[in-house]
Amino acid sequence: MSSYNRPSGNSYNSYDQKGRGDYSANKSRASSGARTPSSFASQTTTGGGHSEAGGASGIRGYAASSREGRGQYGGGSQYSSRYQSPSQNQGGSYEDDEEDEVGIIKAKIREAKTETLESTRRALRNAEEAQRTGADTLARLGQQTEQIHNIDRTLELTSIEAENSVEQTSKLRTLNKSIFHVHIGNPFNGSKRRQQEKMKLEAEQARIRIANERKADSVHESRRRVNQLTSDNPKYSGPSGVMSSNGEIVSSRKGPSRSERSRYTFEEEDPEVEDEINSNIDQLSSAARKLKQLALATGAELKAQEDPMRRIMETTNKTSDNIGLANFQLNKIK
């Protein structure tokens, strides 16, 4: 039976005091967060060498990776510059894009208004030129109508003279007979013959008067049509609106006021541009009305020339026949 050698009291007490001292020192170091090589050495000797050394190196690697992770994702400058700043810059870019888009739309609207203004100006110039051409054409037609009526009146007088020439050649043929041929008029027919001559003279005077009156009335009507639509200023300042088939305004057109237009205009020059465009459109409407009236007056002027032209043809044929008959009678006088 083996015997247990119990340490002496002094050695036990010294070992106990040493252990308590090491424990107190390690506890104070642990509370302060300091780790000494002696503590790591004691752990390796008590815990088995390689495992404690590997644990210490793993702890150091985790701490380094934790610091790197916090530097990358934990609110550092790199995160702010990569994620927070782009979001703020992105909001600013949206505002810039909206401003750019509004600017592009404004530029397109301004370009469209400029093109519209130039288009209305060109159309107004063309309309004024067309009015001048139409007025000149109507004036020439008025002069032509007056000349036609002069020809009609002159041919009517010529026809009367041709009829008288036929009667005179008939009398001349009778008087040119032999001197031995005695021509004695019937005394009982003298009053009747004088009555016939009087009626003939009255008829001739009536024809001349009718021709003069017809010419005066037609020329007056022609001048009225021409002067009504012909003036030194080709512009027409009448009302604008929807026209009927005869050129009359059946409904007036009133554009929006400046206060109404201000609700959808955003440029300072817009009211002036809009006013000029609306004014040009009103003038174009008035010009279109005058052009239509010029066309109607031109048609009426041509229509008024049909009757005198027809009479001229009829009178010319009749006068030609009478002149031929008078020549025939003159040729028979020997």
mmCIF file of C-alpha atoms in Angstrom:
data_model
loop_
_atom_site.group_PDB
_atom_site.id
_atom_site.type_symbol
_atom_site.label_atom_id
_atom_site.label_comp_id
_atom_site.label_asym_id
_atom_site.label_seq_id
_atom_site.Cartn_x
_atom_site.Cartn_y
_atom_site.Cartn_z
ATOM 1 C CA MET A 1 0.000 0.000 0.000
ATOM 2 C CA SER A 2 1.449 3.223 -1.155
ATOM 3 C CA SER A 3 1.542 6.179 1.031
ATOM 4 C CA TYR A 4 0.365 9.707 0.088
ATOM 5 C CA ASN A 5 2.924 12.348 0.808
ATOM 6 C CA ARG A 6 1.027 15.472 1.783
ATOM 7 C CA PRO A 7 2.876 18.662 1.238
ATOM 8 C CA SER A 8 3.913 20.591 4.091
ATOM 9 C CA GLY A 9 1.943 23.524 5.250
ATOM 10 C CA ASN A 10 4.405 26.114 4.120
ATOM 11 C CA SER A 11 4.662 24.779 0.579
ATOM 12 C CA TYR A 12 0.869 24.554 0.218
ATOM 13 C CA ASN A 13 0.378 28.048 1.407
ATOM 14 C CA SER A 14 2.990 29.410 -0.945
ATOM 15 C CA TYR A 15 1.404 27.643 -3.933
ATOM 16 C CA ASP A 16 -2.023 28.905 -2.988
ATOM 17 C CA GLN A 17 -0.828 32.476 -2.705
ATOM 18 C CA LYS A 18 0.948 32.237 -6.044
ATOM 19 C CA GLY A 19 -2.156 30.930 -7.777
ATOM 20 C CA ARG A 20 -4.312 33.645 -6.335
ATOM 21 C CA GLY A 21 -1.823 36.277 -7.426
ATOM 22 C CA ASP A 22 -1.786 34.956 -11.009
ATOM 23 C CA TYR A 23 -5.569 34.832 -11.075
ATOM 24 C CA SER A 24 -5.884 38.410 -9.852
ATOM 25 C CA ALA A 25 -3.350 39.636 -12.386
ATOM 26 C CA ASN A 26 -5.063 37.818 -15.246
ATOM 27 C CA LYS A 27 -8.449 39.127 -14.156
ATOM 28 C CA SER A 28 -7.217 42.713 -14.071
ATOM 29 C CA ARG A 29 -5.656 42.297 -17.501
ATOM 30 C CA ALA A 30 -8.875 40.805 -18.878
ATOM 31 C CA SER A 31 -10.963 43.650 -17.501
ATOM 32 C CA SER A 32 -8.616 46.223 -19.069
ATOM 33 C CA GLY A 33 -8.625 44.423 -22.443
ATOM 34 C CA ALA A 34 -4.869 43.766 -22.520
ATOM 35 C CA ARG A 35 -3.565 40.390 -23.545
ATOM 36 C CA THR A 36 0.018 39.512 -22.731
ATOM 37 C CA PRO A 37 2.245 36.892 -24.228
ATOM 38 C CA SER A 38 2.341 35.150 -20.880
ATOM 39 C CA SER A 39 -1.379 34.626 -20.877
ATOM 40 C CA PHE A 40 -1.254 33.211 -24.431
ATOM 41 C CA ALA A 41 1.619 30.989 -23.344
ATOM 42 C CA SER A 42 -0.254 29.777 -20.302
ATOM 43 C CA GLN A 43 -3.292 28.998 -22.439
ATOM 44 C CA THR A 44 -1.221 27.084 -24.932
ATOM 45 C CA THR A 45 0.420 25.029 -22.201
ATOM 46 C CA THR A 46 -2.859 24.300 -20.478
ATOM 47 C CA GLY A 47 -5.061 23.965 -23.572
ATOM 48 C CA GLY A 48 -2.859 22.052 -25.933
ATOM 49 C CA GLY A 49 -0.545 24.160 -28.110
ATOM 50 C CA HIS A 50 -1.779 24.386 -31.740
ATOM 51 C CA SER A 51 -5.477 24.958 -31.071
ATOM 52 C CA GLU A 52 -4.960 28.119 -29.055
ATOM 53 C CA ALA A 53 -2.461 29.538 -31.543
ATOM 54 C CA GLY A 54 -4.881 28.886 -34.410
ATOM 55 C CA GLY A 55 -7.702 30.531 -32.453
ATOM 56 C CA ALA A 56 -5.622 33.664 -31.865
ATOM 57 C CA SER A 57 -4.745 33.970 -35.546
ATOM 58 C CA GLY A 58 -8.428 33.443 -36.483
ATOM 59 C CA ILE A 59 -9.468 36.183 -34.099
ATOM 60 C CA ARG A 60 -6.932 38.576 -35.604
ATOM 61 C CA GLY A 61 -8.151 37.732 -39.167
ATOM 62 C CA TYR A 62 -11.807 38.263 -38.234
ATOM 63 C CA ALA A 63 -10.990 41.598 -36.607
ATOM 64 C CA ALA A 64 -9.160 42.732 -39.744
ATOM 65 C CA SER A 65 -11.999 41.604 -41.996
ATOM 66 C CA SER A 66 -14.495 43.309 -39.696
ATOM 67 C CA ARG A 67 -12.585 46.561 -39.939
ATOM 68 C CA GLU A 68 -12.449 46.210 -43.726
ATOM 69 C CA GLY A 69 -16.153 45.460 -43.876
ATOM 70 C CA ARG A 70 -16.986 48.466 -41.778
ATOM 71 C CA GLY A 71 -14.801 50.573 -44.001
ATOM 72 C CA GLN A 72 -16.669 49.309 -47.064
ATOM 73 C CA TYR A 73 -20.288 49.057 -45.844
ATOM 74 C CA GLY A 74 -20.517 50.512 -42.380
ATOM 75 C CA GLY A 75 -21.015 54.210 -43.114
ATOM 76 C CA GLY A 76 -17.522 55.072 -44.352
ATOM 77 C CA SER A 77 -16.634 57.534 -47.068
ATOM 78 C CA GLN A 78 -16.528 54.812 -49.741
ATOM 79 C CA TYR A 79 -20.152 53.838 -49.099
ATOM 80 C CA SER A 80 -21.227 57.449 -49.058
ATOM 81 C CA SER A 81 -19.520 58.155 -52.335
ATOM 82 C CA ARG A 82 -20.797 54.962 -53.959
ATOM 83 C CA TYR A 83 -24.427 54.779 -52.773
ATOM 84 C CA GLN A 84 -25.527 57.918 -50.995
ATOM 85 C CA SER A 85 -23.969 60.529 -53.263
ATOM 86 C CA PRO A 86 -25.214 58.913 -56.513
ATOM 87 C CA SER A 87 -28.770 59.000 -55.157
ATOM 88 C CA GLN A 88 -28.455 62.686 -54.452
ATOM 89 C CA ASN A 89 -26.817 63.357 -57.820
ATOM 90 C CA GLN A 90 -29.494 61.251 -59.500
ATOM 91 C CA GLY A 91 -32.207 63.529 -58.126
ATOM 92 C CA GLY A 92 -30.364 66.532 -59.484
ATOM 93 C CA SER A 93 -30.033 64.872 -62.891
ATOM 94 C CA TYR A 94 -33.813 64.300 -62.991
ATOM 95 C CA GLU A 95 -34.400 68.006 -62.441
ATOM 96 C CA ASP A 96 -31.857 68.860 -65.122
ATOM 97 C CA ASP A 97 -33.515 66.436 -67.549
ATOM 98 C CA GLU A 98 -36.916 67.989 -66.885
ATOM 99 C CA GLU A 99 -35.536 71.479 -67.466
ATOM 100 C CA ASP A 100 -33.867 70.330 -70.681
ATOM 101 C CA GLU A 101 -37.093 68.709 -71.869
ATOM 102 C CA VAL A 102 -39.088 71.860 -71.105
ATOM 103 C CA GLY A 103 -36.481 73.905 -72.953
ATOM 104 C CA ILE A 104 -36.730 71.632 -75.995
ATOM 105 C CA ILE A 105 -40.530 71.897 -75.982
ATOM 106 C CA LYS A 106 -40.322 75.686 -75.700
ATOM 107 C CA ALA A 107 -37.887 75.812 -78.596
ATOM 108 C CA LYS A 108 -40.188 73.670 -80.742
ATOM 109 C CA ILE A 109 -43.200 75.843 -79.880
ATOM 110 C CA ARG A 110 -41.212 78.989 -80.647
ATOM 111 C CA GLU A 111 -40.067 77.503 -83.963
ATOM 112 C CA ALA A 112 -43.632 76.498 -84.867
ATOM 113 C CA LYS A 113 -44.919 79.980 -84.049
ATOM 114 C CA THR A 114 -42.177 81.576 -86.107
ATOM 115 C CA GLU A 115 -42.970 79.343 -89.079
ATOM 116 C CA THR A 116 -46.693 80.080 -88.669
ATOM 117 C CA LEU A 117 -46.027 83.806 -88.554
ATOM 118 C CA GLU A 118 -43.873 83.703 -91.687
ATOM 119 C CA SER A 119 -46.463 81.528 -93.425
ATOM 120 C CA THR A 120 -49.274 83.968 -92.654
ATOM 121 C CA ARG A 121 -47.126 86.857 -93.863
ATOM 122 C CA ARG A 122 -46.405 85.097 -97.162
ATOM 123 C CA ALA A 123 -50.051 84.155 -97.575
ATOM 124 C CA LEU A 124 -51.082 87.746 -96.897
ATOM 125 C CA ARG A 125 -48.650 89.061 -99.518
ATOM 126 C CA ASN A 126 -49.949 86.543 -102.063
ATOM 127 C CA ALA A 127 -53.534 87.466 -101.211
ATOM 128 C CA GLU A 128 -52.803 91.166 -101.703
ATOM 129 C CA GLU A 129 -51.167 90.416 -105.059
ATOM 130 C CA ALA A 130 -54.186 88.341 -106.077
ATOM 131 C CA GLN A 131 -56.492 91.194 -105.071
ATOM 132 C CA ARG A 132 -54.547 93.652 -107.207
ATOM 133 C CA THR A 133 -54.634 91.270 -110.174
ATOM 134 C CA GLY A 134 -58.357 90.662 -109.740
ATOM 135 C CA ALA A 135 -59.078 94.376 -109.437
ATOM 136 C CA ASP A 136 -57.063 95.143 -112.584
ATOM 137 C CA THR A 137 -58.869 92.395 -114.492
ATOM 138 C CA LEU A 138 -62.250 93.712 -113.370
ATOM 139 C CA ALA A 139 -61.291 97.255 -114.354
ATOM 140 C CA ARG A 140 -60.260 96.104 -117.840
ATOM 141 C CA LEU A 141 -63.499 94.175 -118.181
ATOM 142 C CA GLY A 142 -65.399 97.329 -117.227
ATOM 143 C CA GLN A 143 -63.656 99.255 -119.994
ATOM 144 C CA GLN A 144 -64.394 96.425 -122.396
ATOM 145 C CA THR A 145 -68.082 96.498 -121.442
ATOM 146 C CA GLU A 146 -68.236 100.223 -122.142
ATOM 147 C CA GLN A 147 -66.614 99.737 -125.547
ATOM 148 C CA ILE A 148 -69.020 96.912 -126.400
ATOM 149 C CA HIS A 149 -72.013 99.123 -125.613
ATOM 150 C CA ASN A 150 -70.537 101.888 -127.749
ATOM 151 C CA ILE A 151 -70.244 99.412 -130.627
ATOM 152 C CA ASP A 152 -73.828 98.271 -130.034
ATOM 153 C CA ARG A 153 -75.148 101.832 -130.213
ATOM 154 C CA THR A 154 -73.067 102.670 -133.276
ATOM 155 C CA LEU A 155 -74.226 99.544 -135.101
ATOM 156 C CA GLU A 156 -77.848 100.404 -134.292
ATOM 157 C CA LEU A 157 -77.409 103.805 -135.925
ATOM 158 C CA THR A 158 -75.637 102.141 -138.856
ATOM 159 C CA SER A 159 -78.545 99.740 -139.262
ATOM 160 C CA ILE A 160 -80.996 102.652 -139.426
ATOM 161 C CA GLU A 161 -78.887 104.353 -142.059
ATOM 162 C CA ALA A 162 -78.646 101.115 -144.048
ATOM 163 C CA GLU A 163 -82.434 100.782 -144.062
ATOM 164 C CA ASN A 164 -82.763 104.375 -145.277
ATOM 165 C CA SER A 165 -80.175 103.715 -147.971
ATOM 166 C CA VAL A 166 -82.332 100.924 -149.367
ATOM 167 C CA GLU A 167 -85.306 103.298 -149.683
ATOM 168 C CA GLN A 168 -83.181 106.040 -151.184
ATOM 169 C CA THR A 169 -81.709 103.750 -153.803
ATOM 170 C CA SER A 170 -85.242 102.667 -154.709
ATOM 171 C CA LYS A 171 -86.255 106.313 -155.242
ATOM 172 C CA LEU A 172 -83.073 106.996 -157.157
ATOM 173 C CA ARG A 173 -83.822 104.144 -159.483
ATOM 174 C CA THR A 174 -87.243 105.641 -160.170
ATOM 175 C CA LEU A 175 -85.852 109.129 -160.792
ATOM 176 C CA ASN A 176 -83.121 107.789 -163.038
ATOM 177 C CA LYS A 177 -85.552 106.469 -165.592
ATOM 178 C CA SER A 178 -86.022 108.088 -168.951
ATOM 179 C CA ILE A 179 -87.008 111.711 -169.000
ATOM 180 C CA PHE A 180 -89.952 110.724 -171.078
ATOM 181 C CA HIS A 181 -91.246 108.619 -168.273
ATOM 182 C CA VAL A 182 -93.498 110.828 -166.190
ATOM 183 C CA HIS A 183 -93.825 109.930 -162.561
ATOM 184 C CA ILE A 184 -96.995 111.287 -161.056
ATOM 185 C CA GLY A 185 -97.792 110.653 -157.449
ATOM 186 C CA ASN A 186 -101.242 109.723 -156.281
ATOM 187 C CA PRO A 187 -102.713 112.815 -154.585
ATOM 188 C CA PHE A 188 -105.120 110.685 -152.586
ATOM 189 C CA ASN A 189 -102.250 108.854 -150.957
ATOM 190 C CA GLY A 190 -100.309 111.964 -149.869
ATOM 191 C CA SER A 191 -101.616 112.102 -146.314
ATOM 192 C CA LYS A 192 -101.141 108.389 -145.856
ATOM 193 C CA ARG A 193 -97.603 108.606 -147.186
ATOM 194 C CA ARG A 194 -96.776 111.461 -144.874
ATOM 195 C CA GLN A 195 -98.179 109.525 -141.946
ATOM 196 C CA GLN A 196 -95.987 106.568 -142.810
ATOM 197 C CA GLU A 197 -92.905 108.768 -143.044
ATOM 198 C CA LYS A 198 -93.728 110.292 -139.673
ATOM 199 C CA MET A 199 -94.164 106.900 -138.065
ATOM 200 C CA LYS A 200 -90.927 105.756 -139.613
ATOM 201 C CA LEU A 201 -89.060 108.745 -138.249
ATOM 202 C CA GLU A 202 -90.522 108.214 -134.798
ATOM 203 C CA ALA A 203 -89.495 104.566 -134.871
ATOM 204 C CA GLU A 204 -85.964 105.501 -135.837
ATOM 205 C CA GLN A 205 -85.762 108.031 -133.031
ATOM 206 C CA ALA A 206 -87.127 105.462 -130.581
ATOM 207 C CA ARG A 207 -84.500 102.964 -131.647
ATOM 208 C CA ILE A 208 -81.762 105.555 -131.214
ATOM 209 C CA ARG A 209 -83.112 106.583 -127.804
ATOM 210 C CA ILE A 210 -83.362 102.970 -126.635
ATOM 211 C CA ALA A 211 -79.796 102.306 -127.779
ATOM 212 C CA ASN A 212 -78.542 105.366 -125.901
ATOM 213 C CA GLU A 213 -80.449 104.507 -122.740
ATOM 214 C CA ARG A 214 -79.333 100.901 -122.869
ATOM 215 C CA LYS A 215 -75.739 101.960 -123.229
ATOM 216 C CA ALA A 216 -75.984 104.478 -120.372
ATOM 217 C CA ASP A 217 -77.616 101.994 -117.997
ATOM 218 C CA SER A 218 -75.181 99.209 -118.782
ATOM 219 C CA VAL A 219 -72.129 101.443 -118.483
ATOM 220 C CA HIS A 220 -73.384 102.857 -115.182
ATOM 221 C CA GLU A 221 -73.952 99.378 -113.756
ATOM 222 C CA SER A 222 -70.551 98.236 -114.970
ATOM 223 C CA ARG A 223 -68.799 101.211 -113.402
ATOM 224 C CA ARG A 224 -70.630 100.619 -110.136
ATOM 225 C CA ARG A 225 -69.420 97.022 -109.983
ATOM 226 C CA VAL A 226 -65.875 98.020 -110.829
ATOM 227 C CA ASN A 227 -65.680 100.974 -108.440
ATOM 228 C CA GLN A 228 -67.209 98.979 -105.609
ATOM 229 C CA LEU A 229 -64.354 96.477 -105.593
ATOM 230 C CA THR A 230 -61.540 98.553 -107.083
ATOM 231 C CA SER A 231 -59.603 101.093 -105.045
ATOM 232 C CA ASP A 232 -56.066 102.315 -104.505
ATOM 233 C CA ASN A 233 -55.753 100.196 -101.346
ATOM 234 C CA PRO A 234 -56.357 96.543 -102.214
ATOM 235 C CA LYS A 235 -56.792 95.548 -98.586
ATOM 236 C CA TYR A 236 -60.302 94.955 -97.358
ATOM 237 C CA SER A 237 -61.089 95.901 -93.777
ATOM 238 C CA GLY A 238 -64.531 94.352 -93.523
ATOM 239 C CA PRO A 239 -65.670 91.742 -91.018
ATOM 240 C CA SER A 240 -64.180 88.283 -91.037
ATOM 241 C CA GLY A 241 -66.017 84.999 -90.649
ATOM 242 C CA VAL A 242 -67.809 82.282 -92.598
ATOM 243 C CA MET A 243 -68.988 83.359 -96.069
ATOM 244 C CA SER A 244 -72.013 82.225 -98.002
ATOM 245 C CA SER A 245 -72.050 81.370 -101.713
ATOM 246 C CA ASN A 246 -72.599 85.022 -102.672
ATOM 247 C CA GLY A 247 -69.738 86.331 -100.533
ATOM 248 C CA GLU A 248 -71.796 87.533 -97.555
ATOM 249 C CA ILE A 249 -70.679 86.943 -93.966
ATOM 250 C CA VAL A 250 -73.122 84.564 -92.287
ATOM 251 C CA SER A 251 -71.250 84.116 -88.999
ATOM 252 C CA SER A 252 -68.470 86.204 -87.535
ATOM 253 C CA ARG A 253 -65.321 84.696 -86.013
ATOM 254 C CA LYS A 254 -63.901 86.111 -82.817
ATOM 255 C CA GLY A 255 -60.520 84.898 -81.641
ATOM 256 C CA PRO A 256 -59.435 84.474 -78.000
ATOM 257 C CA SER A 257 -58.517 87.567 -76.053
ATOM 258 C CA ARG A 258 -55.043 88.228 -74.696
ATOM 259 C CA SER A 259 -56.114 87.268 -71.168
ATOM 260 C CA GLU A 260 -57.405 83.933 -72.449
ATOM 261 C CA ARG A 261 -54.212 83.297 -74.415
ATOM 262 C CA SER A 262 -52.066 84.105 -71.368
ATOM 263 C CA ARG A 263 -53.190 80.838 -69.796
ATOM 264 C CA TYR A 264 -51.194 78.783 -72.268
ATOM 265 C CA THR A 265 -48.385 81.184 -73.261
ATOM 266 C CA PHE A 266 -45.113 81.358 -71.327
ATOM 267 C CA GLU A 267 -42.860 83.704 -73.304
ATOM 268 C CA GLU A 268 -42.868 87.473 -73.152
ATOM 269 C CA GLU A 269 -42.983 87.816 -76.927
ATOM 270 C CA ASP A 270 -45.860 85.330 -77.273
ATOM 271 C CA PRO A 271 -48.706 87.916 -77.000
ATOM 272 C CA GLU A 272 -47.215 90.052 -79.777
ATOM 273 C CA VAL A 273 -46.625 87.023 -81.998
ATOM 274 C CA GLU A 274 -50.114 85.689 -81.325
ATOM 275 C CA ASP A 275 -51.644 89.112 -82.015
ATOM 276 C CA GLU A 276 -49.842 89.397 -85.347
ATOM 277 C CA ILE A 277 -50.798 85.853 -86.345
ATOM 278 C CA ASN A 278 -54.450 86.492 -85.482
ATOM 279 C CA SER A 279 -54.369 89.832 -87.300
ATOM 280 C CA ASN A 280 -52.887 88.194 -90.395
ATOM 281 C CA ILE A 281 -55.514 85.460 -90.273
ATOM 282 C CA ASP A 282 -58.281 88.076 -90.029
ATOM 283 C CA GLN A 283 -56.807 89.946 -92.986
ATOM 284 C CA LEU A 284 -56.567 86.684 -94.939
ATOM 285 C CA SER A 285 -60.226 86.013 -94.202
ATOM 286 C CA SER A 286 -61.137 89.497 -95.415
ATOM 287 C CA ALA A 287 -58.916 89.063 -98.475
ATOM 288 C CA ALA A 288 -60.595 85.757 -99.286
ATOM 289 C CA ARG A 289 -63.964 87.477 -99.062
ATOM 290 C CA LYS A 290 -62.870 90.248 -101.391
ATOM 291 C CA LEU A 291 -61.370 87.746 -103.838
ATOM 292 C CA LYS A 292 -64.685 85.923 -103.903
ATOM 293 C CA GLN A 293 -66.537 89.191 -104.492
ATOM 294 C CA LEU A 294 -64.074 90.043 -107.259
ATOM 295 C CA ALA A 295 -64.743 86.671 -108.855
ATOM 296 C CA LEU A 296 -68.509 87.174 -108.598
ATOM 297 C CA ALA A 297 -68.227 90.700 -110.021
ATOM 298 C CA THR A 298 -66.048 89.414 -112.872
ATOM 299 C CA GLY A 299 -68.657 86.783 -113.672
ATOM 300 C CA ALA A 300 -71.419 89.395 -113.565
ATOM 301 C CA GLU A 301 -69.401 91.669 -115.846
ATOM 302 C CA LEU A 302 -68.931 88.902 -118.386
ATOM 303 C CA LYS A 303 -72.627 88.064 -118.103
ATOM 304 C CA ALA A 304 -73.526 91.696 -118.784
ATOM 305 C CA GLN A 305 -71.535 91.580 -122.038
ATOM 306 C CA GLU A 306 -73.567 88.696 -123.461
ATOM 307 C CA ASP A 307 -76.678 90.710 -124.455
ATOM 308 C CA PRO A 308 -74.839 93.533 -126.261
ATOM 309 C CA MET A 309 -72.640 90.979 -128.031
ATOM 310 C CA ARG A 310 -75.744 89.120 -129.205
ATOM 311 C CA ARG A 311 -77.342 92.367 -130.430
ATOM 312 C CA ILE A 312 -74.122 93.322 -132.186
ATOM 313 C CA MET A 313 -74.163 90.056 -134.119
ATOM 314 C CA GLU A 314 -77.840 90.431 -135.063
ATOM 315 C CA THR A 315 -77.487 94.097 -136.011
ATOM 316 C CA THR A 316 -74.345 93.366 -137.997
ATOM 317 C CA ASN A 317 -76.126 90.680 -140.025
ATOM 318 C CA LYS A 318 -79.141 92.923 -140.611
ATOM 319 C CA THR A 319 -77.009 95.892 -141.628
ATOM 320 C CA SER A 320 -74.959 93.708 -143.942
ATOM 321 C CA ASP A 321 -78.158 92.531 -145.651
ATOM 322 C CA ASN A 322 -79.428 96.095 -146.131
ATOM 323 C CA ILE A 323 -76.110 97.263 -147.521
ATOM 324 C CA GLY A 324 -76.116 94.343 -149.950
ATOM 325 C CA LEU A 325 -79.637 95.182 -151.067
ATOM 326 C CA ALA A 326 -78.751 98.849 -151.600
ATOM 327 C CA ASN A 327 -75.729 97.859 -153.675
ATOM 328 C CA PHE A 328 -77.901 95.564 -155.750
ATOM 329 C CA GLN A 329 -80.326 98.372 -156.517
ATOM 330 C CA LEU A 330 -77.523 100.768 -157.348
ATOM 331 C CA ASN A 331 -76.029 98.264 -159.756
ATOM 332 C CA LYS A 332 -79.358 98.001 -161.560
ATOM 333 C CA ILE A 333 -79.495 101.727 -162.225
ATOM 334 C CA LYS A 334 -78.375 102.299 -165.780
#
